[in-house]
Every structure is written in structure tokens, then in C-alpha cells.
Coordinates of C-alpha atoms and ligand atoms in Angstrom, one line a residue:
X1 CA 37.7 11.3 6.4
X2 CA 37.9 15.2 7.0
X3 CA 36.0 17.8 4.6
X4 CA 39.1 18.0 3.0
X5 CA 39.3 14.8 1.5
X6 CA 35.4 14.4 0.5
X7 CA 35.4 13.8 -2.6
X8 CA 31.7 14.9 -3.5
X9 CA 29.8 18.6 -2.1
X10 CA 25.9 18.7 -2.4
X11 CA 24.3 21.6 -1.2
X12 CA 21.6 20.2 1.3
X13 CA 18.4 22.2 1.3
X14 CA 16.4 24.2 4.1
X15 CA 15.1 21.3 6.7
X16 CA 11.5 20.7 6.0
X17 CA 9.0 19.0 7.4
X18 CA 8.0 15.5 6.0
X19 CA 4.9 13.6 7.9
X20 CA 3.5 9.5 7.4
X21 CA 0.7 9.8 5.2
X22 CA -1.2 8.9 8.1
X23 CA 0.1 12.3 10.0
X24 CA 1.3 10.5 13.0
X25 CA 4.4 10.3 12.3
X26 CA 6.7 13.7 11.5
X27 CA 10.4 14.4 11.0
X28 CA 12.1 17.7 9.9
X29 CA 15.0 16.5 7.3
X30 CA 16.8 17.9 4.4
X31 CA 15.1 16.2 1.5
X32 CA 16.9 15.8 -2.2
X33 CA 15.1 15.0 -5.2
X34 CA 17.1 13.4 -7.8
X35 CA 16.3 13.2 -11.6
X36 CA 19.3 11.0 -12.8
X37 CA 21.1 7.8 -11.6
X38 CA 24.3 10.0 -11.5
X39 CA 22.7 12.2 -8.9
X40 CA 21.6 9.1 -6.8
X41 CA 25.2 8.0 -6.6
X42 CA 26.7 11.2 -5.2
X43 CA 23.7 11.0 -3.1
X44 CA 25.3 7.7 -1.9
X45 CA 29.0 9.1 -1.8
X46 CA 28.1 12.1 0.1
X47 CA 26.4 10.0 3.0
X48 CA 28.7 7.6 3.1
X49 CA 31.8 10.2 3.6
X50 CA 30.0 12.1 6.2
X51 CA 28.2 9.1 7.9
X52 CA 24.6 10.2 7.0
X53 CA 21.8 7.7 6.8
X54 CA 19.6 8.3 3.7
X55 CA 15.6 6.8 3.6
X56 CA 13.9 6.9 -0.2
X57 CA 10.7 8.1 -0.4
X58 CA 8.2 7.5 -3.0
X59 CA 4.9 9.0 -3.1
X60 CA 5.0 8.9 0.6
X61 CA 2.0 6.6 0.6
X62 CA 2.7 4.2 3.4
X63 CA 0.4 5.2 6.6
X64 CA 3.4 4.7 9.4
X65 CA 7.2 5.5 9.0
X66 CA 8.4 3.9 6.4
X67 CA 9.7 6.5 4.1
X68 CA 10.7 8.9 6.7
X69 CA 14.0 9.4 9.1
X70 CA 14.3 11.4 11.9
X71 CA 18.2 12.3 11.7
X72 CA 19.2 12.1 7.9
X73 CA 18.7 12.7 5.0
X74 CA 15.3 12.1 2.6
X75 CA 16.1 10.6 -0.6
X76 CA 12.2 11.6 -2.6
X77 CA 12.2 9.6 -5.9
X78 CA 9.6 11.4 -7.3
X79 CA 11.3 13.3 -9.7
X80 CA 12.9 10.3 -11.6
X81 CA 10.1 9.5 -13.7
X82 CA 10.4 8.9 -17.1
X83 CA 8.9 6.1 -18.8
X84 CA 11.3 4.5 -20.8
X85 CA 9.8 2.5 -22.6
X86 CA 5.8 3.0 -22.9
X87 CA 5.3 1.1 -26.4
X88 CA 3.4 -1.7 -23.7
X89 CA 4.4 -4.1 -26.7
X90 CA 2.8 -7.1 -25.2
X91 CA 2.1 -5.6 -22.0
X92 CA 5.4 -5.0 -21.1
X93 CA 6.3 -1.1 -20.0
X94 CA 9.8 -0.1 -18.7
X95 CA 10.0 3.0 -16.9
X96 CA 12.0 4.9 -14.1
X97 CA 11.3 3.7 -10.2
X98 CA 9.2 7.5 -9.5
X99 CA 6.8 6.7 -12.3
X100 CA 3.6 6.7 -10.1
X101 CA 0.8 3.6 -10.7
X102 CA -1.2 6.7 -11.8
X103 CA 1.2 7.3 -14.8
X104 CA 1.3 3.6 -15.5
X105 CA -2.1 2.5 -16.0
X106 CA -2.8 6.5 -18.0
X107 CA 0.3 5.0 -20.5
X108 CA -0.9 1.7 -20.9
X109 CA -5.1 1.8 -20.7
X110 CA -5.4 3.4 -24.2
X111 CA -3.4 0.7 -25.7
X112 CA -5.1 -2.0 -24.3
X113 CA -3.7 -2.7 -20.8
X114 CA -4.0 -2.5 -17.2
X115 CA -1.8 -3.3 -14.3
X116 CA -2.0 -6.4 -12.9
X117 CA -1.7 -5.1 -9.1
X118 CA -2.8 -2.3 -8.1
X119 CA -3.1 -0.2 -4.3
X120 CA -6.3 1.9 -3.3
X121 CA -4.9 4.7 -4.2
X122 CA -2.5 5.3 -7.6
X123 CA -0.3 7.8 -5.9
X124 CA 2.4 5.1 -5.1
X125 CA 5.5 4.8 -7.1
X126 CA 6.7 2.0 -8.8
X127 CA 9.6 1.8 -6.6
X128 CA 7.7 2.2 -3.1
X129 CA 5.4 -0.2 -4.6
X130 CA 8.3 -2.6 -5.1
X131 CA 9.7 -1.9 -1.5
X132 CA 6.8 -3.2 0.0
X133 CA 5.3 -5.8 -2.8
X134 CA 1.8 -4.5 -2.4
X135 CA -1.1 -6.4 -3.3
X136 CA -4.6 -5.1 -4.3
X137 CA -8.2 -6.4 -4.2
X138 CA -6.8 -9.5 -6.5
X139 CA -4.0 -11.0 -4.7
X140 CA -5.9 -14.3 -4.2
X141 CA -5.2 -14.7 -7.4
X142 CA -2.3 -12.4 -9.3
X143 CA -0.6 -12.2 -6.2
X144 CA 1.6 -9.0 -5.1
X145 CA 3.1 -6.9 -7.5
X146 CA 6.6 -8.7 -7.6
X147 CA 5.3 -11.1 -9.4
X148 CA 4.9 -9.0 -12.5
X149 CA 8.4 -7.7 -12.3
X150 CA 10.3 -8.4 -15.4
X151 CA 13.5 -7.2 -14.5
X152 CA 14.9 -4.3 -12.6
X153 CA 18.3 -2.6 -12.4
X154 CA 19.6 -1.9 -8.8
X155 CA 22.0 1.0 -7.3
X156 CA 23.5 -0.5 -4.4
X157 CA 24.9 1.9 -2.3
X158 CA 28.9 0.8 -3.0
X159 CA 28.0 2.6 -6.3
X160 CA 27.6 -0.9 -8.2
X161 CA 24.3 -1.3 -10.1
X162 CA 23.1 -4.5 -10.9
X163 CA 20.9 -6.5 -13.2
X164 CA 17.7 -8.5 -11.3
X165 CA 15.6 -10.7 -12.4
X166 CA 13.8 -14.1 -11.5
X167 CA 17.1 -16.2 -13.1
X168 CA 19.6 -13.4 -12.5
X169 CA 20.7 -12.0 -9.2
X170 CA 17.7 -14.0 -7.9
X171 CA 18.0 -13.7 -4.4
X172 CA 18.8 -9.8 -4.7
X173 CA 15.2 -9.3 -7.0
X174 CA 13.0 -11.6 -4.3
X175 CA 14.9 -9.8 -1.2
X176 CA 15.1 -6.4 -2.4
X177 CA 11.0 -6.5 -3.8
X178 CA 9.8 -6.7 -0.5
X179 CA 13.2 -5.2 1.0
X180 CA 12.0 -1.7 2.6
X181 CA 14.1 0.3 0.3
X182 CA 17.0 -0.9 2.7
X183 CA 19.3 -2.7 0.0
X184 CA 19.7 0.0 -2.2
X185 CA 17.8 1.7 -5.4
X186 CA 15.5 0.7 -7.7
X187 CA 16.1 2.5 -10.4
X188 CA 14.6 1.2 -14.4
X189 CA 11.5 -1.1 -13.8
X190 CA 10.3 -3.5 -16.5
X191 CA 6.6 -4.5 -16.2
X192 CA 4.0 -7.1 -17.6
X193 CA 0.9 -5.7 -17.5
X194 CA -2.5 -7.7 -18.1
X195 CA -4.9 -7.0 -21.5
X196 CA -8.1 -6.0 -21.2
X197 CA -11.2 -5.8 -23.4
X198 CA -12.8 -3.2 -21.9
X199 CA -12.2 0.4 -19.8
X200 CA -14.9 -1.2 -17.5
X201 CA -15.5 -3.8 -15.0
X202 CA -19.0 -5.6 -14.0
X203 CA -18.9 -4.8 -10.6
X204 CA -21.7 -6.6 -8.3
X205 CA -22.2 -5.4 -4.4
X206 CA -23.7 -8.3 -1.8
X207 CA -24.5 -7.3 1.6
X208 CA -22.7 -9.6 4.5
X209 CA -24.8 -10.2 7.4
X210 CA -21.9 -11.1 9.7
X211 CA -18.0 -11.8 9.7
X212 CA -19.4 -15.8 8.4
X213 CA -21.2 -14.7 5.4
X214 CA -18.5 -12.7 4.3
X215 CA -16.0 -15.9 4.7
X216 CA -18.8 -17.6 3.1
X217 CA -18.8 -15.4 0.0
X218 CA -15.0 -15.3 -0.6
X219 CA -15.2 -19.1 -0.1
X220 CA -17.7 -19.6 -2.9
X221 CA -17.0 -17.1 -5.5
X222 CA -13.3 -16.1 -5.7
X223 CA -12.3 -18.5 -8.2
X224 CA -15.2 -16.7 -10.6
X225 CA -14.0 -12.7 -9.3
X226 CA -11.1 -10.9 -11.0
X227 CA -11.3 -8.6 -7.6
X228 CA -13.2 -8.9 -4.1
X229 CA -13.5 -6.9 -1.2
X230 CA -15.0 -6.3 1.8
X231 CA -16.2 -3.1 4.1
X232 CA -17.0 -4.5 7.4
X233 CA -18.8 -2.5 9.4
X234 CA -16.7 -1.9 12.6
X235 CA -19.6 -1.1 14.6
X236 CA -21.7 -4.5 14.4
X237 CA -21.7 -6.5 17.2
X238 CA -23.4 -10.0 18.7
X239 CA -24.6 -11.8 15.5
X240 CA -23.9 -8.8 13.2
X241 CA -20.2 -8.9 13.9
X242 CA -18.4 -8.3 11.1
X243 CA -21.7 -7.3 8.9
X244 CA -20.7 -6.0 5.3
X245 CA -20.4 -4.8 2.1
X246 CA -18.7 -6.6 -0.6
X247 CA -17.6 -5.7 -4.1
X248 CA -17.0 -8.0 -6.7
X249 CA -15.3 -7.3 -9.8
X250 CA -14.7 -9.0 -13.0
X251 CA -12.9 -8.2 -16.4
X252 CA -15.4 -7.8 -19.2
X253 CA -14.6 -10.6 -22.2
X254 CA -13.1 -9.6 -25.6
X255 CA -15.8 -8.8 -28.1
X256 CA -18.2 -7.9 -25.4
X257 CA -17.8 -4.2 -25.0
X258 CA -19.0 -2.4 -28.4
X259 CA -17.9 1.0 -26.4
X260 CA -14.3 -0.3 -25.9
X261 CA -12.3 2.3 -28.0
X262 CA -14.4 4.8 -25.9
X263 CA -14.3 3.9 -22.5
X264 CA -10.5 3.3 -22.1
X265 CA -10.1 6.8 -23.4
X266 CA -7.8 8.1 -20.5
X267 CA -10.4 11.3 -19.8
X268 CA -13.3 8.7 -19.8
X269 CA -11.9 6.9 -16.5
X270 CA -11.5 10.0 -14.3
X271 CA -14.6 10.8 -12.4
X272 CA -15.2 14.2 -12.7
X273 CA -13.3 17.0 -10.9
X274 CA -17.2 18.1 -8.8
X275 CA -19.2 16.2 -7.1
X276 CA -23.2 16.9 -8.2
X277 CA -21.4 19.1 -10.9
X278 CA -20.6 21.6 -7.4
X279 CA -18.7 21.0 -5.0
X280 CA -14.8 20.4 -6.1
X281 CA -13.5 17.5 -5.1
X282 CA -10.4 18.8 -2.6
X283 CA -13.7 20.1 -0.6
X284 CA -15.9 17.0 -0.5
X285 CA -13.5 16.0 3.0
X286 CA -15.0 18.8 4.5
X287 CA -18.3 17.7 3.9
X288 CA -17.3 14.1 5.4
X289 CA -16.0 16.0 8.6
X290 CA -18.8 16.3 10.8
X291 CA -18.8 12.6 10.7
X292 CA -15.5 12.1 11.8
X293 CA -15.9 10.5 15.4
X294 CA -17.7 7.6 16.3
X295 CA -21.4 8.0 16.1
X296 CA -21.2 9.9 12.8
X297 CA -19.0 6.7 11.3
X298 CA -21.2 4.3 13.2
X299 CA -23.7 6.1 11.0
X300 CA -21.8 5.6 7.8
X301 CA -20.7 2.4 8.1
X302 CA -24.3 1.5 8.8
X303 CA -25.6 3.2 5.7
X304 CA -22.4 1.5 3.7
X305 CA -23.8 -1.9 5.2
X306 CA -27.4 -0.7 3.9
X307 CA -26.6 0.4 0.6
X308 CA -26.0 -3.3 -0.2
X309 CA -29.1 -4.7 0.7
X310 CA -31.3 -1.9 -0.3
X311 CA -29.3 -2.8 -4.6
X312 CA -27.4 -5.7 -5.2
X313 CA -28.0 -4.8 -8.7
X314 CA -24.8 -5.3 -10.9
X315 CA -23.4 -2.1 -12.7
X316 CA -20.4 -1.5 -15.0
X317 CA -17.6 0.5 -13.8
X318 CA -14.3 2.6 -14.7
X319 CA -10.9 0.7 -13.9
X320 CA -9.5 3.5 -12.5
X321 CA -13.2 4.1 -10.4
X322 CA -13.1 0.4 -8.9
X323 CA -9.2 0.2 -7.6
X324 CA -8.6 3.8 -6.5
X325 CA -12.7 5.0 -5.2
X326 CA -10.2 6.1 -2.1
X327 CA -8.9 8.7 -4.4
X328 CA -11.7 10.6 -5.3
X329 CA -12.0 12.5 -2.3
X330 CA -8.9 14.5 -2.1
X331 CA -7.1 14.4 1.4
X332 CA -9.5 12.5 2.8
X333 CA -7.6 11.4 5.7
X334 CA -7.8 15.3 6.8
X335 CA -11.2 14.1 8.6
X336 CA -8.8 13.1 11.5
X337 CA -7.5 16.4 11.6
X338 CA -6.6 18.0 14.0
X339 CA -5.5 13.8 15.2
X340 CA -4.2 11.2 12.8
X341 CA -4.6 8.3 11.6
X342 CA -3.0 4.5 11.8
X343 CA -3.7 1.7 10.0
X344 CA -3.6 -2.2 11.8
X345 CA -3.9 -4.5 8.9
X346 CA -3.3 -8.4 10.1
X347 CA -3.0 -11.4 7.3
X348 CA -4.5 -14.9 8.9
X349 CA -3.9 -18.0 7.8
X350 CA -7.1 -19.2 6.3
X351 CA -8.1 -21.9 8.9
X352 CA -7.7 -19.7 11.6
X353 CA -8.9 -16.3 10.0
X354 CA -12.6 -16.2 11.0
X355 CA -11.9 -17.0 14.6
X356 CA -9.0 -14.7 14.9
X357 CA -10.9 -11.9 13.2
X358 CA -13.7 -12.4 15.3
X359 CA -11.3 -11.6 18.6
X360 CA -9.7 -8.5 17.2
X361 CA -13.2 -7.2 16.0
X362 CA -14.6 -8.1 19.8
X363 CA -11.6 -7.1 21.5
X364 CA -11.5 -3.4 19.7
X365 CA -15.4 -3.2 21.1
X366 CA -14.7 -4.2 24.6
X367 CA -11.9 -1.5 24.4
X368 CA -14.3 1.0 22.8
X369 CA -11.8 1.9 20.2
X370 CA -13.5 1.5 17.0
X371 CA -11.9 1.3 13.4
X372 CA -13.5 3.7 11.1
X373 CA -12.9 2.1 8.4
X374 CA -12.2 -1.8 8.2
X375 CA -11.6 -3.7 4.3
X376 CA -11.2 -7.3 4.2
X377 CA -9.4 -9.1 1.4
X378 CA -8.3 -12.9 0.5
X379 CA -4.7 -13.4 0.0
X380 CA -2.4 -16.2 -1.2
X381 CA 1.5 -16.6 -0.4
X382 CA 4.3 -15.8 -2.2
X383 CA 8.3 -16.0 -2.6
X384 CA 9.7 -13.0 -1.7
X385 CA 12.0 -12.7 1.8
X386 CA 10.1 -10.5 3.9
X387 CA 7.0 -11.3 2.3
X388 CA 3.7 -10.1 4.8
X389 CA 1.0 -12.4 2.6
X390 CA -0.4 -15.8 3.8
X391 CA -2.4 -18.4 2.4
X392 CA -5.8 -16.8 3.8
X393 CA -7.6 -13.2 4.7
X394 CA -6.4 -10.2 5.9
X395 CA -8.1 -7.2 8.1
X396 CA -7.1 -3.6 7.8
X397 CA -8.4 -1.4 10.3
X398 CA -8.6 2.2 10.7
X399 CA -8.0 4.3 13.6
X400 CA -8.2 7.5 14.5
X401 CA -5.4 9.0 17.3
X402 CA -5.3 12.1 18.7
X403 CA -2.9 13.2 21.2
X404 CA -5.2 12.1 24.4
X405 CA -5.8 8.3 23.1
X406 CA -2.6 7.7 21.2
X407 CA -1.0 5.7 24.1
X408 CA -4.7 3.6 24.5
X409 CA -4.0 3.1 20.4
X410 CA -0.9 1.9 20.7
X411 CA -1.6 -0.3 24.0
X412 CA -4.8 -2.1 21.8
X413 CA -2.2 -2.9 18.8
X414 CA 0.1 -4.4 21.5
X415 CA -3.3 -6.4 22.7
X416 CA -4.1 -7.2 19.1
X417 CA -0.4 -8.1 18.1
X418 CA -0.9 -11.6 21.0
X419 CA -4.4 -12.4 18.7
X420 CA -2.3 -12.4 15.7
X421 CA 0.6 -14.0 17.2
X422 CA -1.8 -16.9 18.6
X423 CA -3.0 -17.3 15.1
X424 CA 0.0 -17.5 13.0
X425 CA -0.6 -14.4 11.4
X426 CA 1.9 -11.7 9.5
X427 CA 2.0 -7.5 9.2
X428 CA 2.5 -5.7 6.3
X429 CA 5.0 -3.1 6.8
X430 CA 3.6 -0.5 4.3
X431 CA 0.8 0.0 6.9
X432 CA 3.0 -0.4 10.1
X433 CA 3.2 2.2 13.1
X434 CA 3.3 -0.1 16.4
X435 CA 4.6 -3.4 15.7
X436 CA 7.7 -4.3 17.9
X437 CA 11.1 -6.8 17.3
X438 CA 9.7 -8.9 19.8
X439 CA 6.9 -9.2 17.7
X440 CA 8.4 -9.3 14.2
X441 CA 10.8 -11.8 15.5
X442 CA 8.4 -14.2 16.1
X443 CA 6.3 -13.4 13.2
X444 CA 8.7 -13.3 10.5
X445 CA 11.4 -15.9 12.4
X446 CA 15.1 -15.0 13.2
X447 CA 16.0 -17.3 10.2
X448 CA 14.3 -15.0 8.0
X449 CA 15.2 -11.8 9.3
X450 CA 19.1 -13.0 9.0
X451 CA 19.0 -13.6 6.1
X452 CA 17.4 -10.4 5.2
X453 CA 20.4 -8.5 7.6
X454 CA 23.3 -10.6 5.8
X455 CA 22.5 -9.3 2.2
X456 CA 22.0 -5.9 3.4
X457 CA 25.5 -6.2 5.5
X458 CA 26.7 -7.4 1.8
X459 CA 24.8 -4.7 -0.4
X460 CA 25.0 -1.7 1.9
X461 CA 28.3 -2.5 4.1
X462 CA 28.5 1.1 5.6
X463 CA 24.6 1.0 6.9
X464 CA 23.2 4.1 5.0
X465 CA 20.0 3.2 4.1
X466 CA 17.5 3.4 7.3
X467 CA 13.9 4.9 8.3
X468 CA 12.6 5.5 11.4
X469 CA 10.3 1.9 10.8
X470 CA 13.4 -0.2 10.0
X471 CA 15.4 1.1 12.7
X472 CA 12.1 0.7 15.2
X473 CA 11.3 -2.7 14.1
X474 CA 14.8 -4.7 13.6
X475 CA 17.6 -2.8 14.9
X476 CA 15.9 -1.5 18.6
Ligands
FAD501 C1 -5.2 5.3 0.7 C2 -4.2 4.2 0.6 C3 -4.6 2.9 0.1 C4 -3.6 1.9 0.0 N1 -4.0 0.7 -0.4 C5 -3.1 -0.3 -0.5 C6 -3.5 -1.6 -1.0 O1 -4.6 -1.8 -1.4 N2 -2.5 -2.6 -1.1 C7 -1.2 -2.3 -0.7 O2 -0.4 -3.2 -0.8 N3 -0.8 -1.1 -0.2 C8 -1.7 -0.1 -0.1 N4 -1.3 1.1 0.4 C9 0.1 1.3 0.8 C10 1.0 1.7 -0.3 O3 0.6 1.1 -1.5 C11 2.4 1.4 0.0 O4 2.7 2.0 1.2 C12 3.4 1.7 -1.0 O5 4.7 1.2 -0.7 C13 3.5 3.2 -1.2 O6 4.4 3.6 -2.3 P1 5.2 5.0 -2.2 O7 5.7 5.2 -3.6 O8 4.2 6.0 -1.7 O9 6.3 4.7 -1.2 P2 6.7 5.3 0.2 O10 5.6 5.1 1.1 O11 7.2 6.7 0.0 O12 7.9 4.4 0.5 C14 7.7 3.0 0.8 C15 9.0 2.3 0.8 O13 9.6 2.3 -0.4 C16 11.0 2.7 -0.3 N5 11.3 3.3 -1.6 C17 10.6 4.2 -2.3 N6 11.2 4.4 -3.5 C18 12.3 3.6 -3.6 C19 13.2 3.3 -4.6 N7 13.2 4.0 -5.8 N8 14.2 2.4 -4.3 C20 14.2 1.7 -3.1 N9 13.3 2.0 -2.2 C21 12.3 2.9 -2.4 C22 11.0 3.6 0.9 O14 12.2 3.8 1.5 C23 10.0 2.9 1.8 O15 10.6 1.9 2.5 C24 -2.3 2.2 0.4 C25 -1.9 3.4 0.9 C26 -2.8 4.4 0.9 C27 -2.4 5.8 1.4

């Protein structure tokens, strides 16, 4: 085709420069931010008559390279964000794929509601958090988000949109939830969200002396938690391996809360905007900074680990407080600065979890590279096609890189990547920066992975839709 016969002209903006939430990752790309369906399609004509690949980007909340592209164009959803529908008449909420999980549980908590998976943190989209089916501290037993999905409608990048549901276009809604925004667009989102009774949860914190009493814990008490999870202290080693903290949470029954009307007031769930009625909370990272290498979060975890044991008192909490505590320190990932971060999270199948944790935590000692910050969670499977969720635990482990240990980073995933292989374990591609298609091969099976390549050879014939961790895992 020459420029002559193009049939649609967008203006591209100045390059800028777009980074992985954790900062190790950075492209400089034209990025568009479309506010109607109409715009996404001449978003998809343009590409496809000049060749261009196109990645969407959400909130830009996934740690590796997900929602980035190195040579293209980003696609940043953020913008389309209505909610169309925020009556939450029986829980249900229908709103635009930018609305963020912030903007969701603000619509529905005042009437009543609260969304049945959330991520630590509430700055994902609705569409990233599709593209990735993520799972919070209750997967064991809501499962990911998917499963809440209603119905969706889907721009494919031919131009045709379709309806998805669990009876229609089924294998399009379990493929493309869970899809890596490579099949095409998620555009209006319906929703079920769960009732509550209360804006707070009873939240009750048991100390862990090692990785065994933690699996004990989970063992005995998830089917009487709404939420668990655990902070493993990184640091432990010998027969404090895996020594913890873990929170559990449950919903408050109907009738129970006398201050309901009050406490799921929107302004009653934020914490407030200064810590000690001080310092604002974009500073409090600075304050975390002179910990920020290991004998300061050696220090921290310990104290974390502590804290348990000195109260295991229970207390009530804000919705909002519990899932997203991440939040309320602004940027805190700038404590790596001037480094970066990457996240490792692994799910085990529960009969070889303890064992296999065990290794990665020992194996990350005898290395001497340390995760900062390490959160266990129990998980249960699901139905979607590239699904990253077992029936067991799963391990996500902070670490910091800076330009002189990046390659000793990336050598212990490859290390850690034989432990999880050996165990039968999966990768979540939300938190992914190493993992290679030998790797995913054998993790997710050729069987699976074709069938995920055919659909998008149907949906997306011309091959428009990439980022830099689709192209890195399945098409090196
Ligand atoms: C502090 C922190 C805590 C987290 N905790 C959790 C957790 O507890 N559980 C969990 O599961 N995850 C967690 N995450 C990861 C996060 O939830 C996922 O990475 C999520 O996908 C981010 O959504 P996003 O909108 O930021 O999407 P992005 O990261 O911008 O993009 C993610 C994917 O979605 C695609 N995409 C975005 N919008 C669309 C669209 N409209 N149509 C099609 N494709 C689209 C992108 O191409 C990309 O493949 C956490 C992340 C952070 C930073």
C-alpha cells in the first residue's frame, strides 16, 4: 500500500519515554490515548496499512514488559473510562476497559459493594486486569478476576467487535481474559461484584515461625478467611526459613456493623493524605530509603516478622486499607532508585510447594541475592487458556537490580526457573521480566500455547498486536 492509498492519517505524537513499573524495562514510543471505540479502530487501520505493531497499556501496572514495545506504537487505555453503567443493581457494574479498580470499588462501596478480586495496588484497569486475570489475597477461593466477568465486547483488530461471554464466543472470553492484550481490545466490561455489610474487615495478624507454620496456617484456616497472606521474611535462614507475618481477613456479617452507612462512606476508606498528620504521603519513600539495601530490609523484614508476635490482637480495617496497604506510600518502588526493580513470583502445586519454596528461598541465600520483599498466597485453578494459577501456593519475590548485578539477577531467575520446572510449577506474566520460550514451553505445553497462536492468527491475521514480553517469551 503506498501513502497514497491509506485510507486513515493520525498525527503520531512526540516519542516519549514509557518505562515497566518496575523501571527495568524502558522504550521511547509514540503513545495515543484514545477516548472512543471509533478512535481505537483507526488506531487499528493506521497500523495495519503502515505495518506498525501496537501494545495497550493500562495503568502500566505490570512490573516487566508487558505493556510496553520497543518499535511501535503504545496504545494507553486510560482515557476510555466511563462507567456505563454504575447503578451496581445487584452488584453488577458495566463500565469502559480504562476504568481503574480504584474507580470501581469508589462507584460501588457506597451502595453496598466491593469487588470480588482485587490487585495490591487499585491503579490497574479493568482491561490490564483482564489481560492478565489477576488474582488477589482470595484466590483460594473467588478465584482470578475472570471469573466475575459477565460479559465483555471485543475490538478485534479486523475492525469486527464481538460479544463474549461464558455461553457466547466462549473460547474468545476464556482466551482473550488471560490473552496479554494480544487478541485485540477490550472495550465495555460487565461486572458482578460481591455485597458487603460493612466498609471494614476483622483483620487478625499471626506470626510464622518458619516456611512450615505458615503452610500449616493456610492449611487450617483458609476455608474460615475471606483473604490470607503472608510476608516472609527473606532473610530467615536454618529453622527460621521462611519465618512470617500473616494477615487474615474476613467480611464482617450483615447486621453486625452499627457504623455501616459510615464507614463505606468513600472519604472514610482513604487513609489520610500525612503520615503522623506531617509528612505527605508522596515523601514517606524517602523516609523508607536509607533502608533500601540489604541490612536496612534485613532490618525491616525482621521488625515486620516481630510486629506479629509482639500483637496478634485482631483489629478492624478499611477495604480499601487491607487490599491496596502497597498504595499508601506513593512511588514506593523509587527506594530502588537509582536501580530497579523485578518481581519472580512462582505458583506450586500444593504437594510440592513447601519443598520447592524451601529451595528457591535457600538457593537465593547461597547466591546472596535477597528478595526484599517476599508475599505468599494460596491459590486454586481455573479455566482460562494461558491461565498462570495452580491448585496450591505461590511466592513473589522482590528484587532489587542495578546496573552492576542485573546479569547475576537474571542468571538466579534462570537458576530458579529448573526449581520451578522440577516442581510442576507456572509464571504469571503480569510480574514477568526473565522467563524464556524454553521455559514457557514446557511450563505452559506446546498444546496450549497453539492453541493460544491459532486464535490470534484468526483474530489478529496481520500480527499487530505485540509487546516487548510477548515477542520475548513466544515468538524469540
Ligand atoms: C504494587 C503492585 C501490586 C500488584 N499486586 C497484584 C496482585 O495482588 N495480584 C495480581 O494478579 N496482580 C498484581 N499486580 C499486577 C497487576 O495487577 C497486573 O499487572 C495488571 O495487569 C495491571 O493492569 P494495568 O491496567 O496496569 O495493565 P498494564 O500493565 O498496562 O497492561 C497489562 C496487559 O494488559 C493489556 N491491556 C491493557 N489494557 C487493555 C485493553 N483495554 N484491551 C486489551 N489489552 C489490554 C496490555 O497490553 C498488557 O498485556 C500488582 C502490580 C503492582 C504494581
Amino acid at each position: 500500500m503506498t501513502s497514497s492509498t491509506f485510507t486513515v492519517d493520525i498525527k503520531l505524537p512526540e516519542t516519549e519515554e514509557v518505562q515497566s513499573w518496575g523501571m527495568s524495562h524502558s522504550v521511547y514510543v509514540p503513545v495515543l490515548k484514545p477516548t472512543t471505540i471509533d478512535e481505537i479502530k483507526k488506531i487499528f487501520i493506521y497500523a495495519t496499512e503502515r505495518k506498525l505493531k501496537v501494545a495497550f497499556r493500562g495503568g502500566g501496572c505490570s512490573y516487566g514488559d508487558a505493556s510496553i514495545i520497543d518499535d511501535g506504537i503504545i496504545v494507553d487505555m486510560s482515557d476510555y473510562n466511563h462507567i456505563i453503567d454504575g447503578e451496581c443493581k445487584d452488584g453488577i457494574i458495566k463500565a469502559e476497559s480504562g476504568v481503574t479498580i480504584q474507580k470501581l470499588w469508589e462507584t460501588a462501596i457506597e451502595k453496598g459493594y466491593w469487588p470480588p478480586v482485587v490487585s495490591g495496588t487499585m491503579f490497574p484497569t479493568l482491561g490490564g486486569a483482564l489481560s492478565m486475570n489477576i488474582h488477589g489475597k482470595n484466590n483460594f477461593c473467588m478465584g482470578p478476576i475472570g471469573e466475575h466477568i459477565q460479559a465483555f465486547t471485543f475490538l478485534t483488530p479486523t475492525g469486527e467487535i464481538l460479544n463474549c461471554s461464558k455461553t457466547e464466543n466462549k473460547d474468545i472470553f476464556y482466551s482473550a481474559i488471560s490473552g496479554l492484550g494480544m487478541l485485540g481490545c477490550f472495550l465495555e466490561i460487565t461486572i458482578k461484584l460481591k455485597k458487603i455489610h460493612s466498609g471494614k474487615l476483622e483483620v487478625t495478624p499471626i506470626s510464622t515461625s518458619n516456611l512450615e507454620a505458615m503452610f500449616d496456617y493456610f492449611d487450617k484456616n483458609y476455608q474460615t478467611s475471606d483473604y490470607l497472606v503472608g510476608w516472609i521474611d527473606a532473610f530467615g535462614r536454618g529453622s527460621s526459613l521462611g519465618r512470617g507475618l500473616i494477615h487474615k481477613a474476613n467480611y464482617i456479617e450483615e447486621g453486625k456493623d452499627p457504623h455501616f452507612l459510615e464507614n463505606r462512606k468513600v472519604v472514610n476508606q482513604h487513609l489520610p493524605s500525612r503520615f503522623f498528620g506531617i509528612i505527605p504521603k508522596s515523601w514517606m519513600w524517602l523516609f523508607m530509603y536509607p533502608f533500601s539495601h540489604k541490612l536496612g530490609m534485613r532490618l525491616v523484614n525482621y521488625a515486620k516478622f516481630l510486629s506479629g508476635k509482639i500483637s496478634s490482637k485482631s483489629y478492624k480495617q478499611g477495604h480499601a486499607e487491607y487490599a491496596f496497604l502497597l498504595d499508601y506510600v506513593p512511588n514506593w518502588k523509587y527506594i530502588y532508585k537509582p536501580g530497579s526493580m523485578i518481581q519472580y513470583q512462582v505458583f506450586l502445586p500444593k504437594e510440592n510447594a513447601l519443598n520447592g519454596m524451601k529451595d528457591i528461598l535457600n538457593h537465593c541465600q547461597t547466591k546472596g541475592i535477597i528478595s526484599y520483599l517476599a508475599v505468599f498466597k494460596k491459590h486454586r485453578k481455573d479455566n482460562f487458556l494461558l491461565s498462570h494459577s495452580v491448585d496450591g501456593f505461590s511466592l513473589a519475590l522482590d528484587f532489587p537490580v542495578s546496573e552492576s548485578s542485573r546479569n547475576k539477577v537474571w542468571e538466579l531467575a534462570y537458576e530458579l526457573d529448573n526449581i520451578v520446572i522440577q516442581n510442576k510449577g507456572k509464571f504469571y506474566f503480569a510480574k514477568d521480566s526473565t522467563l524464556r520460550p524454553v521455559v514457557a514451553e514446557k511450563i505452559f505445553t506446546s498444546e496450549v500455547i497453539g492453541t493460544f497462536k491459532k486464535l490470534k492468527d484468526k483474530l489478529d491475521p496481520q500480527h499487530i498486536l505485540l509487546t516487548d514480553l510477548y515477542h520475548r517469551i513466544f515468538l524469540s
